[in-house]
Short mmCIF file of N, CA and C in Angstrom, two decimals:
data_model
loop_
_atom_site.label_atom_id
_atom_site.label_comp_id
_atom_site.label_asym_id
_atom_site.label_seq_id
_atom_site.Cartn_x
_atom_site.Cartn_y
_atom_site.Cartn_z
N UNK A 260 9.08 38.85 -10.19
CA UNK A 260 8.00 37.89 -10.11
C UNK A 260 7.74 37.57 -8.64
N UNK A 261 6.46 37.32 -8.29
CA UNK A 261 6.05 36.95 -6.74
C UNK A 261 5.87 35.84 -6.51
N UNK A 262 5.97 35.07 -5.80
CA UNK A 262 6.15 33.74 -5.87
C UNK A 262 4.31 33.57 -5.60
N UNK A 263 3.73 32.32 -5.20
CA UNK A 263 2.44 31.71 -4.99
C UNK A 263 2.41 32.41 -3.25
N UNK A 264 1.34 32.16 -3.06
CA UNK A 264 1.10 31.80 -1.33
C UNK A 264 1.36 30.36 -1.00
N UNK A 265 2.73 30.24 -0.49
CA UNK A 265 2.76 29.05 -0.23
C UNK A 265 2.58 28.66 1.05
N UNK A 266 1.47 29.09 1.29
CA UNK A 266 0.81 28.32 2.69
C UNK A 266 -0.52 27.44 2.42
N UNK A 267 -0.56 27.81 0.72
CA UNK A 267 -1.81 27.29 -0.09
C UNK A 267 -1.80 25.89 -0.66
N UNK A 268 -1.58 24.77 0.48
CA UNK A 268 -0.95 23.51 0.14
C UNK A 268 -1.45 23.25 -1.44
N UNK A 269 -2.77 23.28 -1.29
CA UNK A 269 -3.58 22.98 -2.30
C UNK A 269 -2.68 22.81 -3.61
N UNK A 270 -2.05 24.32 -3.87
CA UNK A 270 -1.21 24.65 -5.19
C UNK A 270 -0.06 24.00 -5.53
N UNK A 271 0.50 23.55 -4.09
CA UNK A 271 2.28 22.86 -3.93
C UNK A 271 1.89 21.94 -5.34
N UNK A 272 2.91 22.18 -5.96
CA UNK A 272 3.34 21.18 -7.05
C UNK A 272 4.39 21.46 -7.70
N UNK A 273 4.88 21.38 -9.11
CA UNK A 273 6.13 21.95 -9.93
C UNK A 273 5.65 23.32 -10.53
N UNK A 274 6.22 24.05 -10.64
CA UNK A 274 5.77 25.18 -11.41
C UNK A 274 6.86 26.06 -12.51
N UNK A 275 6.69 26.92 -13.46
CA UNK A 275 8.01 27.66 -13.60
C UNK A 275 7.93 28.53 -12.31
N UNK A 276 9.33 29.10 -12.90
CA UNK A 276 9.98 30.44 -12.03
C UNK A 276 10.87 30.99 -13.02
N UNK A 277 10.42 32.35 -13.17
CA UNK A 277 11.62 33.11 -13.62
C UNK A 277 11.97 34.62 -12.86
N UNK A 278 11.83 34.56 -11.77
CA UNK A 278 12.22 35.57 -10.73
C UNK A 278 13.22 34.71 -10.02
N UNK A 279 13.53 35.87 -9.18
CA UNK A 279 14.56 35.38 -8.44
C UNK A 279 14.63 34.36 -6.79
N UNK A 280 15.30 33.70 -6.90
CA UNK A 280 15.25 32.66 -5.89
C UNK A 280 15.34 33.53 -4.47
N UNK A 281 15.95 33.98 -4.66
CA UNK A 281 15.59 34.85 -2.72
C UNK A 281 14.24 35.53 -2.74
N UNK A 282 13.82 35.50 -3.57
CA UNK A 282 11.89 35.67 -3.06
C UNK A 282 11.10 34.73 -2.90
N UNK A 283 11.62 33.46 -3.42
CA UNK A 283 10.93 32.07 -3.21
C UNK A 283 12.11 32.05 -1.54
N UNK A 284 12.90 32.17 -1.52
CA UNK A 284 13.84 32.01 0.06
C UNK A 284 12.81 32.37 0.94
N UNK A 285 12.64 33.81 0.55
CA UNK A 285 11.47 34.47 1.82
C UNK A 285 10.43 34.24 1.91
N UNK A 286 9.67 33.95 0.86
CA UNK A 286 8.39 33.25 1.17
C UNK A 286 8.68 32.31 1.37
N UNK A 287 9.25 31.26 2.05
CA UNK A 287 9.63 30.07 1.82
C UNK A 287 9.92 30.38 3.75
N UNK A 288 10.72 30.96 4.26
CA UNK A 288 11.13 31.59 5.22
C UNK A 288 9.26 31.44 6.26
N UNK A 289 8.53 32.82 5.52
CA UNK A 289 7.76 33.26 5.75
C UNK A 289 5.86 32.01 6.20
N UNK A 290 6.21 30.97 5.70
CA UNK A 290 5.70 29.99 5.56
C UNK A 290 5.96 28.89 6.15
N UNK A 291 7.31 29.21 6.96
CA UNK A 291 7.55 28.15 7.85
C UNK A 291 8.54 26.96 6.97
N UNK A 292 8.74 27.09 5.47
CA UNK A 292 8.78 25.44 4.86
C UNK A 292 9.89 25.86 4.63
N UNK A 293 11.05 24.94 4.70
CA UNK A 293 12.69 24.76 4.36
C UNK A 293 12.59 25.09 3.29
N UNK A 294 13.61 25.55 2.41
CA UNK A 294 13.94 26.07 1.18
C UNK A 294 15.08 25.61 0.74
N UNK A 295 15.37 25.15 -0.14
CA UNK A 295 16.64 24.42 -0.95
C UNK A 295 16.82 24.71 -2.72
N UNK A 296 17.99 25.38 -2.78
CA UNK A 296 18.12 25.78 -4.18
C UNK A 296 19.17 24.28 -4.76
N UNK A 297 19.10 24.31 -5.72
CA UNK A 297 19.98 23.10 -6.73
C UNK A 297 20.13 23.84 -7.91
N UNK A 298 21.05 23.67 -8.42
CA UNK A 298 21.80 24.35 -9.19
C UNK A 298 22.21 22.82 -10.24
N UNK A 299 21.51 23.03 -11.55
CA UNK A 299 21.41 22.10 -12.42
C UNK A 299 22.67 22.44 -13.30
N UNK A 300 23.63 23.57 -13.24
CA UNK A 300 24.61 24.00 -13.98
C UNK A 300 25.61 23.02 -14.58
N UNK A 301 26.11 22.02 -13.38
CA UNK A 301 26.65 21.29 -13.43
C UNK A 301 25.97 19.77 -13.74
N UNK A 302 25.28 19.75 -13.96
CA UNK A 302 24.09 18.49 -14.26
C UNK A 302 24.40 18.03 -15.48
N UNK A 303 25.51 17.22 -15.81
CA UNK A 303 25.73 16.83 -17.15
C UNK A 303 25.20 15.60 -17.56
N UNK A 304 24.79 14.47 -16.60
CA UNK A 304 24.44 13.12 -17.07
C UNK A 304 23.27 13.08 -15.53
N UNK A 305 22.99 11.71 -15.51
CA UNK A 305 22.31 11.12 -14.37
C UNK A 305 22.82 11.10 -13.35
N UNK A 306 24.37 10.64 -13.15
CA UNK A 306 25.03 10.57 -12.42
C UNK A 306 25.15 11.96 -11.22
N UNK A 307 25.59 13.04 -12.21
CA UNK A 307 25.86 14.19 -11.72
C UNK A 307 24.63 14.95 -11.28
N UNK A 308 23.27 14.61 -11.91
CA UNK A 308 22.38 15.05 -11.63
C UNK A 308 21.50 14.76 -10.01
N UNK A 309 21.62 13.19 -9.80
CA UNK A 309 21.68 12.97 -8.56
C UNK A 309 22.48 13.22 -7.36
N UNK A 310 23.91 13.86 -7.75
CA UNK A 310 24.68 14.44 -7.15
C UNK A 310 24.03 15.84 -6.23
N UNK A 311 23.90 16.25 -7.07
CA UNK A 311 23.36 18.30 -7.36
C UNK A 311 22.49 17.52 -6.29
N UNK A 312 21.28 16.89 -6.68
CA UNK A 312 19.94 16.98 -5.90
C UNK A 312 20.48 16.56 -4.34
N UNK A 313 21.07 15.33 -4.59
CA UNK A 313 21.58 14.89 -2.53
C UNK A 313 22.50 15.70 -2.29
N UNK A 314 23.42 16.44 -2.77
CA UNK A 314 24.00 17.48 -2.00
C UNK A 314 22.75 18.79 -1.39
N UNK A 315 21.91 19.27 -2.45
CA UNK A 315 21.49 20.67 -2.14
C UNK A 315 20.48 20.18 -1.51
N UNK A 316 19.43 19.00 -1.25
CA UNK A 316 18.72 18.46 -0.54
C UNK A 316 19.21 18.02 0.84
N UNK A 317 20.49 17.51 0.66
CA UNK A 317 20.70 16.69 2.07
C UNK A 317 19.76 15.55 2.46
N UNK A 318 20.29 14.58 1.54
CA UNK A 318 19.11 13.54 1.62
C UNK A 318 20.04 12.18 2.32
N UNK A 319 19.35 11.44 3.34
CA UNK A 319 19.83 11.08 3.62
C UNK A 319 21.07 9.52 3.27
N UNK A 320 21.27 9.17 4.26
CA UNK A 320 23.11 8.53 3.47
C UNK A 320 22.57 7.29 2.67
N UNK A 321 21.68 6.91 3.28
CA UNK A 321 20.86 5.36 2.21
C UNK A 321 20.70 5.78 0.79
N UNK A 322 20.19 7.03 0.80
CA UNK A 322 20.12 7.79 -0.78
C UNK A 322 20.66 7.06 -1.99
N UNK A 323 19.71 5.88 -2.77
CA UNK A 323 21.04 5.04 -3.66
C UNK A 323 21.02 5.36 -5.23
N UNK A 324 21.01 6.90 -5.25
CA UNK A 324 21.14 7.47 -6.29
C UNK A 324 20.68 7.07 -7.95
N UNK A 325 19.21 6.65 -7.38
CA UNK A 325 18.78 6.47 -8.88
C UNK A 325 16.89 6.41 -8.45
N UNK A 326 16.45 6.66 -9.37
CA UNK A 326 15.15 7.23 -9.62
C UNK A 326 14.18 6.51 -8.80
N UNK A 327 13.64 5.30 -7.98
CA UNK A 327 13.04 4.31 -6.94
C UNK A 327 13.84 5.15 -6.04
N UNK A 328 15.12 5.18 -5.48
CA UNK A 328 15.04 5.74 -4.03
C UNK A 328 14.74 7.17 -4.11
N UNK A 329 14.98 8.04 -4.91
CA UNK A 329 14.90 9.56 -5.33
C UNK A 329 13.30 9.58 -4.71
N UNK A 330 12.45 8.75 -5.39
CA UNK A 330 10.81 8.78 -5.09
C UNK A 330 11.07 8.14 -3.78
N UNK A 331 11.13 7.12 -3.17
CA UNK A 331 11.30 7.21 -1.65
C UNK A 331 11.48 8.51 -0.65
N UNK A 332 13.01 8.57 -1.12
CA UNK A 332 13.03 9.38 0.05
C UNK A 332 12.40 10.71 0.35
N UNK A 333 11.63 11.22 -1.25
CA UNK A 333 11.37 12.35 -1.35
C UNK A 333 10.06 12.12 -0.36
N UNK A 334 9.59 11.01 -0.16
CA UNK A 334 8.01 10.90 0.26
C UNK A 334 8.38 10.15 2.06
N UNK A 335 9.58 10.37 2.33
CA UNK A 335 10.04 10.05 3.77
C UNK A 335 9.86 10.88 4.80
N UNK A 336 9.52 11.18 5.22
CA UNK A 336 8.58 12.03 6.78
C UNK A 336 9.88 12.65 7.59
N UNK A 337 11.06 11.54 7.90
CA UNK A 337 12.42 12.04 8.77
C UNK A 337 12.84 12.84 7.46
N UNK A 338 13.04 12.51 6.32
CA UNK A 338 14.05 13.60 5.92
C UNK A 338 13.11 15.03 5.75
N UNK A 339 11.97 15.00 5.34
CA UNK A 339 11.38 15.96 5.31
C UNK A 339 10.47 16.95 6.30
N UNK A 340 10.45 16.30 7.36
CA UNK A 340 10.24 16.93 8.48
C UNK A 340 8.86 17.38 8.68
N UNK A 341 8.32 18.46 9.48
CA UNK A 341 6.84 18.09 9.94
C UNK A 341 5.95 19.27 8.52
N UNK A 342 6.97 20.36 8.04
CA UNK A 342 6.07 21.27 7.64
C UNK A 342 6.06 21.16 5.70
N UNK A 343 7.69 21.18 5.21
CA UNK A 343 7.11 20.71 4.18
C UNK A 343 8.39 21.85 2.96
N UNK A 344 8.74 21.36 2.02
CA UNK A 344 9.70 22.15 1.82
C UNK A 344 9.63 23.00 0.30
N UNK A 345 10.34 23.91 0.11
CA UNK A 345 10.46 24.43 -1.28
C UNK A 345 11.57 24.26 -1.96
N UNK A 346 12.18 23.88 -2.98
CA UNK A 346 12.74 23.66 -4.32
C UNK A 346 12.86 24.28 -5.31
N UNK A 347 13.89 24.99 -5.42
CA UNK A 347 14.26 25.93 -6.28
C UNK A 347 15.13 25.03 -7.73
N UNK A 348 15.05 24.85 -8.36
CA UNK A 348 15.77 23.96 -9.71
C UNK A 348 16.12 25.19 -10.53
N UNK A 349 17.65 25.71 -10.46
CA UNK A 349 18.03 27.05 -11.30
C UNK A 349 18.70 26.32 -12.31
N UNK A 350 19.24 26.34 -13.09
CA UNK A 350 19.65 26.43 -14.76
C UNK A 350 19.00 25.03 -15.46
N UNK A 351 17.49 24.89 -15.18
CA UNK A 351 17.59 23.61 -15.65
C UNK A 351 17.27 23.37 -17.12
N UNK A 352 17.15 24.24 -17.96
CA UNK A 352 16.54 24.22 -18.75
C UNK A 352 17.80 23.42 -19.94
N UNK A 353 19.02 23.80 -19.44
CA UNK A 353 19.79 22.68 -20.26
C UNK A 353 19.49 21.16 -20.18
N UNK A 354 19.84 21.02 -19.08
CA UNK A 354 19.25 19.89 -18.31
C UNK A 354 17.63 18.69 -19.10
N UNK A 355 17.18 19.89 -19.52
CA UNK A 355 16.02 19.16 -19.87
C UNK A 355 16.04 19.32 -20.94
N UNK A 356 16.56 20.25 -22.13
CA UNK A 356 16.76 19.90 -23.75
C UNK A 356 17.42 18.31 -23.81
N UNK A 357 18.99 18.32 -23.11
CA UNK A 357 19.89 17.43 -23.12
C UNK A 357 19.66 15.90 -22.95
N UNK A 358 18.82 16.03 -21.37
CA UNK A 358 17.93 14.63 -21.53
C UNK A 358 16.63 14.62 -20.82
N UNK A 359 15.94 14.83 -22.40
CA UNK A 359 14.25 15.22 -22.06
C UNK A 359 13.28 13.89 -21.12
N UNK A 360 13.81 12.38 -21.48
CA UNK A 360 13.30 11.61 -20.90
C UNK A 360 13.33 11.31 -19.54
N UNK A 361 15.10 11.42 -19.07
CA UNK A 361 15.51 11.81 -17.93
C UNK A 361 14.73 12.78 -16.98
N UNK A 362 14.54 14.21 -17.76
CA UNK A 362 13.67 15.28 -17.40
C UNK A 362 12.30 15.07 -16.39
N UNK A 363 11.74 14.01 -17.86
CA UNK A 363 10.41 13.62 -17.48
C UNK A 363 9.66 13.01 -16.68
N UNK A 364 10.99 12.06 -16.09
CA UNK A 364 10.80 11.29 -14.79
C UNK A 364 11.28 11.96 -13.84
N UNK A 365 11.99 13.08 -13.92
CA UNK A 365 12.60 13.82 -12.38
C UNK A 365 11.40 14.37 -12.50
N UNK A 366 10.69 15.44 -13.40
CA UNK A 366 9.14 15.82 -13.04
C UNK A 366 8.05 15.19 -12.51
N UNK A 367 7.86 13.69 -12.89
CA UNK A 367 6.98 12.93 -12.70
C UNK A 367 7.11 12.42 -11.44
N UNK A 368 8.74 12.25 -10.69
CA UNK A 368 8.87 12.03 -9.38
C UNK A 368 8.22 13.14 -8.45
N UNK A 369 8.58 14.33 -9.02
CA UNK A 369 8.64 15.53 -7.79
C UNK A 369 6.64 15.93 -7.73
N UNK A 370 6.14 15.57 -9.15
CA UNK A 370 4.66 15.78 -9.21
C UNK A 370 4.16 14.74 -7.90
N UNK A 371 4.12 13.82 -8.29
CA UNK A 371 4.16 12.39 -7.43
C UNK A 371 4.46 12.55 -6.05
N UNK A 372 5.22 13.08 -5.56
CA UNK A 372 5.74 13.39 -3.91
C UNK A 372 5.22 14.96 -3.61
N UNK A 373 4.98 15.76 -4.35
CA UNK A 373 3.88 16.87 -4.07
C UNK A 373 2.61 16.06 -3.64
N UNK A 374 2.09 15.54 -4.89
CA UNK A 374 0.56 14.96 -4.55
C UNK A 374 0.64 14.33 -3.03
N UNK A 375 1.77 13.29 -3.17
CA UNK A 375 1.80 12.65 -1.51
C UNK A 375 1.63 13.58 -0.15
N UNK A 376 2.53 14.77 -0.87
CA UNK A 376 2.92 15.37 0.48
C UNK A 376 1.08 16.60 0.58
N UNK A 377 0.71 16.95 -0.62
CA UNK A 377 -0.68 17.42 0.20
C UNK A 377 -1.60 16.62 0.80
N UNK A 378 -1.90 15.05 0.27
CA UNK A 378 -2.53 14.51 0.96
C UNK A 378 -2.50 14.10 3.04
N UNK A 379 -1.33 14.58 3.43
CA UNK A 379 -0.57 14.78 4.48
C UNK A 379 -0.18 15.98 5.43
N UNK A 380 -0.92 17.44 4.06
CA UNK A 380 -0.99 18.98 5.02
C UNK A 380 0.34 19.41 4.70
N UNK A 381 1.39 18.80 4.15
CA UNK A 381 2.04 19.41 4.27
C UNK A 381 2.54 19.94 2.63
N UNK A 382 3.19 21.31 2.48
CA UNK A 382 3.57 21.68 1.21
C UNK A 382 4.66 21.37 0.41
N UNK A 383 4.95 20.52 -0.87
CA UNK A 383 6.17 20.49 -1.52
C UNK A 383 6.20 21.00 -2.61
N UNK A 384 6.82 21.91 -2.85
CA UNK A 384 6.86 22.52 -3.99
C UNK A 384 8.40 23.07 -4.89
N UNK A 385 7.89 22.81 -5.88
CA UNK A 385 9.02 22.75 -6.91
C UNK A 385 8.92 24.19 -7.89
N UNK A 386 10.00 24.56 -8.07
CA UNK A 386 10.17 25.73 -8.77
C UNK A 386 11.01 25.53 -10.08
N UNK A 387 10.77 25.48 -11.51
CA UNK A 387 11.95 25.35 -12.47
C UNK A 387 12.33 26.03 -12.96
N UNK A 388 13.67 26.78 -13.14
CA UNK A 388 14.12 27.86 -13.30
C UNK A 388 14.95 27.62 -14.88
#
């Protein structure tokens, strides 16, 4: 699978993915925008799920691990820097049978901080694997 043109802010939003993450790496590379995989494998509750994301994000230490700062910081300029990043979400599909409501608001955050981040030029985009 080929990933989007992601220089096409326009498109940045959540999307599937079922190719492989080192082609979203290189276009991702290729586009200038940071790239960060998370690995939902281990994603058993809320707890652990905010784990996965501030580890493979590197978000910063205020990070107070629940859904208001998650939408903060995602829409914070220092952690995200000038160009704009990509998001790889690999095994999530357990993740989202297990807790669909949970699900719905990590989507609704990351839709939400896309929209922010095109109004601003820059691209965020989410991949769900």
């Amino acid at each position: 699978m080929k990933p989007p043109d992601l220089t096409a802010i326009d498109d940045a939003g959540v999307h599937p993915w079922s190719g492989a993450h080192e082609a979203l790496k290189t276009a991702a590379t290729q586009a200038h925008l940071r790239f960060s995989a998370i690995n939902l494998a281990k994603a058993k509750d809320r707890a652990t799920l905010f784990a996965e994301i501030d580890a493979s994000l590197k978000l910063p230490e205020h990070f107070g691990h629940n859904w208001d700062a998650l939408a903060d910081v995602l829409e914070d300029r220092d952690w995200l820097g000038r160009h704009g990043i990509v998001i790889a979400l690999a095994h999530a599909a357990t993740y989202k049978h297990e807790h669909p409501t949970e699900w719905e608001t990590l989507e609704e955050i990351l839709r939400e901080a896309s929209e922010f981040w095109k109004e601003r030029h820059a691209g965020f985009w989410v991949f769900v694997a």
